[in-house]
Coordinates of C-alpha atoms in Angstrom, one line a residue:
X1 CA 0.0 0.0 0.0
X2 CA 1.5 3.4 -1.0
X3 CA 2.2 6.1 1.5
X4 CA -0.6 8.4 0.3
X5 CA -3.2 5.6 0.1
X6 CA -2.2 4.3 3.5
X7 CA -2.7 7.8 5.0
X8 CA -6.1 8.1 3.5
X9 CA -7.0 4.6 4.7
X10 CA -5.9 5.5 8.2
X11 CA -7.9 8.7 8.1
X12 CA -11.0 6.9 7.1
X13 CA -10.6 4.5 10.0
X14 CA -10.0 7.2 12.5
X15 CA -12.6 9.4 14.1
X16 CA -11.5 12.9 14.4
X17 CA -12.2 14.6 17.8
X18 CA -11.6 18.4 17.9
X19 CA -11.2 20.1 21.2
X20 CA -13.4 23.1 22.1
X21 CA -10.7 25.4 23.6
X22 CA -12.9 26.4 26.5
X23 CA -15.6 28.3 24.7
X24 CA -18.5 26.0 25.5
X25 CA -19.3 27.7 28.8
X26 CA -18.6 31.5 29.0
X27 CA -19.6 33.8 31.9
X28 CA -19.6 37.5 31.7
X29 CA -17.3 39.0 34.4
X30 CA -20.2 39.8 36.7
X31 CA -21.7 36.4 36.2
X32 CA -25.0 37.9 35.0
X33 CA -24.7 36.7 31.4
X34 CA -23.9 33.0 30.6
X35 CA -23.3 31.6 27.1
X36 CA -23.6 27.9 26.4
X37 CA -22.5 26.4 23.1
X38 CA -23.3 22.8 22.2
X39 CA -20.9 20.5 20.4
X40 CA -22.5 17.3 19.0
X41 CA -19.5 16.3 16.9
X42 CA -19.7 15.9 13.1
X43 CA -17.2 13.0 12.7
X44 CA -18.7 10.7 15.3
X45 CA -22.1 11.5 16.8
X46 CA -21.8 12.7 20.4
X47 CA -25.3 14.0 21.4
X48 CA -24.8 17.1 23.6
X49 CA -27.4 17.4 26.3
X50 CA -25.8 20.5 27.9
X51 CA -28.5 23.0 26.9
X52 CA -31.4 20.8 27.9
X53 CA -29.8 19.8 31.1
X54 CA -29.2 23.5 32.0
X55 CA -32.8 24.3 31.4
X56 CA -33.9 21.3 33.6
X57 CA -31.5 22.5 36.3
X58 CA -33.2 25.9 36.4
X59 CA -36.6 24.2 36.5
X60 CA -35.6 21.7 39.3
X61 CA -34.3 24.5 41.5
X62 CA -37.3 26.9 41.0
X63 CA -38.6 28.1 44.3
X64 CA -42.2 27.4 45.5
X65 CA -44.4 30.4 44.7
X66 CA -42.2 31.4 41.8
X67 CA -43.2 31.4 38.1
X68 CA -41.8 29.6 35.1
X69 CA -42.7 30.8 31.7
X70 CA -41.5 29.3 28.5
X71 CA -42.4 29.2 24.8
X72 CA -41.0 26.5 22.4
X73 CA -41.8 25.4 18.9
X74 CA -41.5 21.8 20.0
X75 CA -41.1 19.9 23.3
X76 CA -40.6 16.2 23.3
X77 CA -38.2 15.8 26.2
X78 CA -39.8 13.7 28.9
X79 CA -37.1 14.7 31.3
X80 CA -38.1 18.4 30.9
X81 CA -41.8 17.6 31.2
X82 CA -41.3 15.6 34.3
X83 CA -39.3 18.4 35.9
X84 CA -42.0 20.9 35.0
X85 CA -44.6 18.7 36.6
X86 CA -42.5 18.2 39.7
X87 CA -42.0 22.0 39.9
X88 CA -45.8 22.5 39.7
X89 CA -46.4 20.0 42.4
X90 CA -44.1 21.8 44.8
X91 CA -45.9 25.1 44.3
X92 CA -44.3 26.7 41.2
X93 CA -46.6 28.3 38.7
X94 CA -45.7 26.6 35.3
X95 CA -46.8 28.3 32.1
X96 CA -45.9 26.9 28.7
X97 CA -46.8 28.1 25.2
X98 CA -46.1 25.8 22.1
X99 CA -46.9 25.8 18.4
X100 CA -50.4 24.7 17.4
X101 CA -49.2 21.3 16.1
X102 CA -46.8 20.5 18.8
X103 CA -47.9 17.1 20.1
X104 CA -45.8 14.6 22.1
X105 CA -46.0 12.4 25.2
X106 CA -44.2 15.2 27.0
X107 CA -46.9 17.7 26.1
X108 CA -49.6 15.2 27.0
X109 CA -48.0 14.9 30.4
X110 CA -48.2 18.7 30.9
X111 CA -51.8 18.8 29.7
X112 CA -52.9 16.2 32.3
X113 CA -51.0 17.7 35.2
X114 CA -51.0 21.5 34.9
X115 CA -54.0 23.3 36.3
X116 CA -55.1 26.5 38.0
X117 CA -52.7 29.3 37.4
X118 CA -50.4 26.8 35.5
X119 CA -51.1 25.8 31.9
X120 CA -49.9 24.7 28.5
X121 CA -51.3 26.7 25.7
X122 CA -51.3 25.7 22.0
X123 CA -51.0 28.8 19.8
X124 CA -53.4 29.8 17.1
X125 CA -56.7 28.2 16.0
X126 CA -57.9 26.2 13.0
X127 CA -56.5 28.8 10.6
X128 CA -53.0 29.4 12.0
X129 CA -50.4 27.7 14.1
X130 CA -48.8 30.7 15.8
X131 CA -50.0 33.0 18.5
X132 CA -49.7 36.3 16.7
X133 CA -48.6 35.5 13.2
X134 CA -50.2 33.4 10.4
X135 CA -47.3 30.9 10.4
X136 CA -45.9 29.0 13.4
X137 CA -44.8 29.8 17.0
X138 CA -41.1 29.2 16.4
X139 CA -39.9 30.6 19.7
X140 CA -37.3 29.0 22.0
X141 CA -37.1 30.9 25.3
X142 CA -37.8 30.4 29.0
X143 CA -38.1 32.7 32.1
X144 CA -37.7 32.0 35.8
X145 CA -38.7 34.5 38.5
X146 CA -36.7 32.8 41.2
X147 CA -34.5 29.7 41.0
X148 CA -30.9 28.5 41.6
X149 CA -28.2 27.9 39.1
X150 CA -24.7 26.3 39.1
X151 CA -22.5 29.2 38.2
X152 CA -18.7 29.1 37.6
X153 CA -16.7 29.5 40.8
X154 CA -19.8 30.2 42.9
X155 CA -21.6 26.8 43.0
X156 CA -25.4 26.6 43.3
X157 CA -26.6 30.1 43.9
X158 CA -30.0 31.8 44.1
X159 CA -30.8 33.9 41.0
X160 CA -33.8 36.0 40.1
X161 CA -35.3 37.5 36.9
X162 CA -33.7 34.8 34.8
X163 CA -34.2 34.8 31.0
X164 CA -33.0 32.0 28.7
X165 CA -32.9 32.5 24.9
X166 CA -31.7 29.5 22.8
X167 CA -31.7 28.3 19.2
X168 CA -32.7 24.8 20.3
X169 CA -36.0 23.1 20.6
X170 CA -36.4 20.7 23.5
X171 CA -36.3 17.6 21.5
X172 CA -33.8 14.7 21.1
X173 CA -32.7 15.5 17.5
X174 CA -31.6 19.0 18.7
X175 CA -28.8 17.3 20.8
X176 CA -27.3 16.2 17.5
X177 CA -27.0 19.8 16.2
X178 CA -24.9 22.8 16.9
X179 CA -27.0 25.2 19.1
X180 CA -26.4 28.1 21.4
X181 CA -28.0 29.4 24.6
X182 CA -27.8 32.7 26.4
X183 CA -28.9 33.1 30.0
X184 CA -29.4 36.5 31.7
X185 CA -29.3 36.2 35.5
X186 CA -30.6 38.9 37.9
X187 CA -31.5 41.1 35.0
X188 CA -34.9 42.7 35.5
X189 CA -34.8 44.8 32.3
X190 CA -34.4 41.8 30.1
X191 CA -36.9 39.8 32.1
X192 CA -39.6 42.4 31.8
X193 CA -39.1 42.7 28.1
X194 CA -39.6 39.0 27.6
X195 CA -42.5 38.9 30.2
X196 CA -44.4 41.4 28.1
X197 CA -43.7 39.3 25.0
X198 CA -44.9 36.2 26.7
X199 CA -48.1 38.0 27.9
X200 CA -48.7 39.1 24.3
X201 CA -48.2 35.5 23.0
X202 CA -50.6 34.2 25.7
X203 CA -53.3 36.6 24.5
X204 CA -53.3 34.5 21.2
X205 CA -54.6 37.5 19.2
X206 CA -53.5 37.8 15.5
X207 CA -51.1 40.7 15.2
X208 CA -49.4 40.4 11.8
X209 CA -47.2 43.4 12.4
X210 CA -46.3 42.8 16.0
X211 CA -42.7 43.9 15.4
X212 CA -43.8 47.4 14.7
X213 CA -46.0 47.5 17.7
X214 CA -43.2 46.5 20.0
X215 CA -40.6 48.7 18.4
X216 CA -42.8 51.8 18.8
X217 CA -43.2 51.2 22.5
X218 CA -39.8 51.0 24.3
X219 CA -38.0 49.5 26.0
X220 CA -37.0 47.1 23.3
X221 CA -33.3 47.4 24.1
X222 CA -31.1 48.0 27.1
X223 CA -27.6 49.2 27.9
X224 CA -26.3 48.3 31.3
X225 CA -23.5 49.4 33.5
X226 CA -21.0 46.9 31.9
X227 CA -21.2 48.6 28.5
X228 CA -23.1 45.8 26.9
X229 CA -25.9 46.8 24.6
X230 CA -28.7 44.3 24.0
X231 CA -31.6 44.8 21.6
X232 CA -34.6 42.6 21.0
X233 CA -36.6 42.0 17.9
X234 CA -39.9 40.2 18.1
X235 CA -41.8 39.0 15.0
X236 CA -43.9 38.8 12.8
X237 CA -43.0 41.9 10.8
X238 CA -45.1 43.2 7.9
X239 CA -44.2 46.9 7.4
X240 CA -42.3 46.3 4.2
X241 CA -38.8 46.3 5.8
X242 CA -36.4 43.5 6.7
X243 CA -34.5 43.5 9.9
X244 CA -31.6 41.4 8.7
X245 CA -31.3 43.4 5.5
X246 CA -31.2 46.6 7.6
X247 CA -28.4 45.1 9.7
X248 CA -26.4 44.2 6.6
X249 CA -27.1 47.7 5.2
X250 CA -25.5 49.2 8.3
X251 CA -22.2 47.4 7.7
X252 CA -19.5 49.7 6.3
X253 CA -16.9 47.5 4.6
X254 CA -13.2 48.0 4.8
X255 CA -11.0 45.5 3.0
X256 CA -9.2 43.3 5.5
X257 CA -10.9 44.9 8.5
X258 CA -14.6 44.0 8.1
X259 CA -16.3 40.6 8.3
X260 CA -19.8 39.1 8.2
X261 CA -20.0 35.4 9.3
X262 CA -23.2 33.4 9.3
X263 CA -24.2 29.9 10.4
X264 CA -27.8 29.1 9.4
X265 CA -30.2 26.2 9.7
X266 CA -32.7 27.3 7.0
X267 CA -32.3 29.6 4.1
X268 CA -34.9 29.5 1.4
X269 CA -34.5 30.6 -2.2
X270 CA -37.5 32.9 -2.0
X271 CA -37.6 36.7 -2.5
X272 CA -36.2 37.3 0.9
X273 CA -33.5 34.6 0.6
X274 CA -32.2 36.1 -2.7
X275 CA -32.4 39.6 -1.4
X276 CA -30.2 38.8 1.6
X277 CA -27.8 36.8 -0.6
X278 CA -27.6 39.7 -3.0
X279 CA -26.8 42.1 -0.2
X280 CA -24.1 39.8 1.1
X281 CA -22.6 39.7 -2.4
X282 CA -22.6 43.5 -2.5
X283 CA -20.7 43.6 0.9
X284 CA -18.2 41.1 -0.6
X285 CA -17.6 43.4 -3.5
X286 CA -17.2 46.4 -1.2
X287 CA -14.4 44.6 0.7
X288 CA -16.0 42.7 3.5
X289 CA -15.0 39.1 4.2
X290 CA -18.3 37.2 3.9
X291 CA -18.6 33.5 5.0
X292 CA -21.6 31.2 5.5
X293 CA -21.9 27.9 7.2
X294 CA -24.9 26.0 6.1
X295 CA -26.7 23.0 7.6
X296 CA -27.4 19.8 5.7
X297 CA -30.6 21.6 4.6
X298 CA -28.6 24.3 2.8
X299 CA -26.5 22.0 0.7
X300 CA -26.1 20.7 -2.8
X301 CA -28.7 18.0 -2.2
X302 CA -30.5 19.5 0.8
X303 CA -34.0 20.7 1.3
X304 CA -32.9 24.2 0.2
X305 CA -30.5 23.2 -2.6
X306 CA -31.8 26.0 -4.8
X307 CA -30.7 28.5 -2.1
X308 CA -27.3 26.8 -1.9
X309 CA -26.8 27.1 -5.6
X310 CA -28.0 30.7 -5.8
X311 CA -25.6 31.8 -2.9
X312 CA -22.7 30.0 -4.5
X313 CA -23.5 31.6 -7.9
X314 CA -22.7 35.0 -6.3
X315 CA -19.2 33.8 -5.4
X316 CA -20.0 33.9 -1.7
X317 CA -17.9 31.5 0.5
X318 CA -20.5 28.9 1.6
X319 CA -19.7 25.5 3.0
X320 CA -22.4 23.1 4.2
X321 CA -22.5 20.1 6.5
X322 CA -22.1 17.1 4.3
X323 CA -24.7 14.3 4.2
X324 CA -22.2 11.8 5.7
X325 CA -21.7 13.9 8.9
X326 CA -23.4 12.6 12.0
X327 CA -24.7 16.0 13.1
X328 CA -25.7 19.3 11.6
X329 CA -26.2 23.0 12.4
X330 CA -29.4 24.4 14.0
X331 CA -28.0 27.8 15.1
X332 CA -29.1 31.0 13.5
X333 CA -26.0 33.2 14.0
X334 CA -25.0 36.4 12.3
X335 CA -21.6 37.8 13.5
X336 CA -20.6 41.3 12.4
X337 CA -17.2 42.8 12.9
X338 CA -17.0 46.2 11.1
X339 CA -17.7 49.9 11.2
X340 CA -21.4 50.0 11.6
X341 CA -24.3 52.4 11.4
X342 CA -24.6 56.1 10.6
X343 CA -21.6 57.0 12.8
X344 CA -19.5 54.2 11.3
X345 CA -18.4 53.2 14.7
X346 CA -16.5 49.9 14.9
X347 CA -18.7 47.2 16.3
X348 CA -18.5 43.5 17.1
X349 CA -22.1 42.2 17.1
X350 CA -23.8 38.9 17.7
X351 CA -27.3 38.2 16.4
X352 CA -28.9 35.0 17.6
X353 CA -32.3 33.5 18.6
X354 CA -34.9 31.6 16.7
X355 CA -34.9 33.6 13.4
X356 CA -33.9 31.8 10.2
X357 CA -33.3 33.6 6.9
X358 CA -36.7 32.7 5.5
X359 CA -39.7 34.8 4.5
X360 CA -41.8 32.9 7.1
X361 CA -39.4 33.9 9.9
X362 CA -39.8 37.6 9.0
X363 CA -43.5 38.0 8.2
X364 CA -45.4 35.0 9.4
X365 CA -43.9 33.4 12.5
X366 CA -43.7 34.2 16.2
X367 CA -39.9 34.6 16.5
X368 CA -37.2 36.3 18.5
X369 CA -34.0 37.8 17.4
X370 CA -31.4 39.1 19.9
X371 CA -28.6 41.5 19.3
X372 CA -25.6 41.7 21.6
X373 CA -23.0 44.5 21.2
X374 CA -20.0 43.3 23.2
X375 CA -16.5 42.3 22.1
X376 CA -16.2 39.6 24.8
X377 CA -19.4 37.8 23.8
X378 CA -18.5 38.3 20.2
X379 CA -15.1 36.6 20.6
X380 CA -16.8 33.6 22.2
X381 CA -19.2 33.2 19.3
X382 CA -16.4 33.8 16.8
X383 CA -14.3 31.0 18.3
X384 CA -17.4 28.8 18.2
X385 CA -18.1 29.7 14.5
X386 CA -14.5 28.9 13.5
X387 CA -14.7 25.6 15.4
X388 CA -17.9 24.7 13.4
X389 CA -16.2 25.7 10.2
X390 CA -13.2 23.5 10.9
X391 CA -15.5 20.6 11.8
X392 CA -17.4 21.0 8.5
X393 CA -14.2 21.2 6.5
X394 CA -12.9 18.0 8.1
X395 CA -16.2 16.3 7.4
X396 CA -16.1 17.4 3.7
X397 CA -12.5 16.1 3.4
X398 CA -13.4 12.8 4.9
X399 CA -16.5 12.4 2.7
X400 CA -14.4 13.3 -0.4
X401 CA -11.7 10.7 0.4
X402 CA -13.7 8.0 2.1
X403 CA -16.9 7.6 0.2

């Protein structure tokens, strides 16, 4: 066997494990912001339960008399459902909102056990699946008025006004995908913003331009004492504008200094998908470094193959998780490092949440998009993005040589 062939043979027999360099668990210096980043592994499937387990930890430690609020597209986790029922039985008010068609044994358990001031609500009616849009309730967030959390170097400590935003549904398949979670501890401002959103979802009243309603009634963003700016966007939006396009339009490209990096689960080749791709191509021509990581869906043979080919036709650097990989991407990340906005001030921004680059996510669904303006948080997400990129490239190389 030749040296080259032998090397390929050994590569195909070997499972590649990449280390995470410590970015899976990041705490802001004051411990009031916590970022968790899952790593399911592309070469050999290693289901990552970290995000679900963290949510269950917060449920299990909720204090009697406190309130849990959460809204998810899907919940199939029996572990989470059992924890919610146990919390209810010890005196916690448990309030859950899910998509109209979200059905599972976990949801059945909640239906049977929750009562009084606790409930599980299915959004919509016979004409729609979402609470305020005409699409689906695609949200992935939770809130805890008083609970305890294991926090780095502090152990299990009491925390209040806790808000959790994630890209992950509470289902087993999500543990096989790259997802992120941001937790705000002891942050009343963030908690109250999400509390209002939850209340509006609970009303289950059709509001096709809810985005404009919320943006016209502050607060919809906060800036705290640690110089971290946070802004929230709640959908659906039907005022003729596009939030992501507006973000990209604020990027002021300088060759070698500006970058736009994306990892996206779903990107359709509809009017919106093409508009965003065209804008990214424009930024590329203006000198920005533009790179996209796609899920198996956004690939040559994926569900959104036409979007894949359209983006590639614009000479944008797009690599997707190959079919042979054991996991995929479910995150919805947009990372911007550039001069930004009317003042052309240099920014390092993270956009995350439940919002895919589809027309549905903009104008039909109940969705949340979160913007964080902070270099420390940005660097954690950048490391994560680069790690995903390397995993995808390794998987592509293995598929090319081994199949």
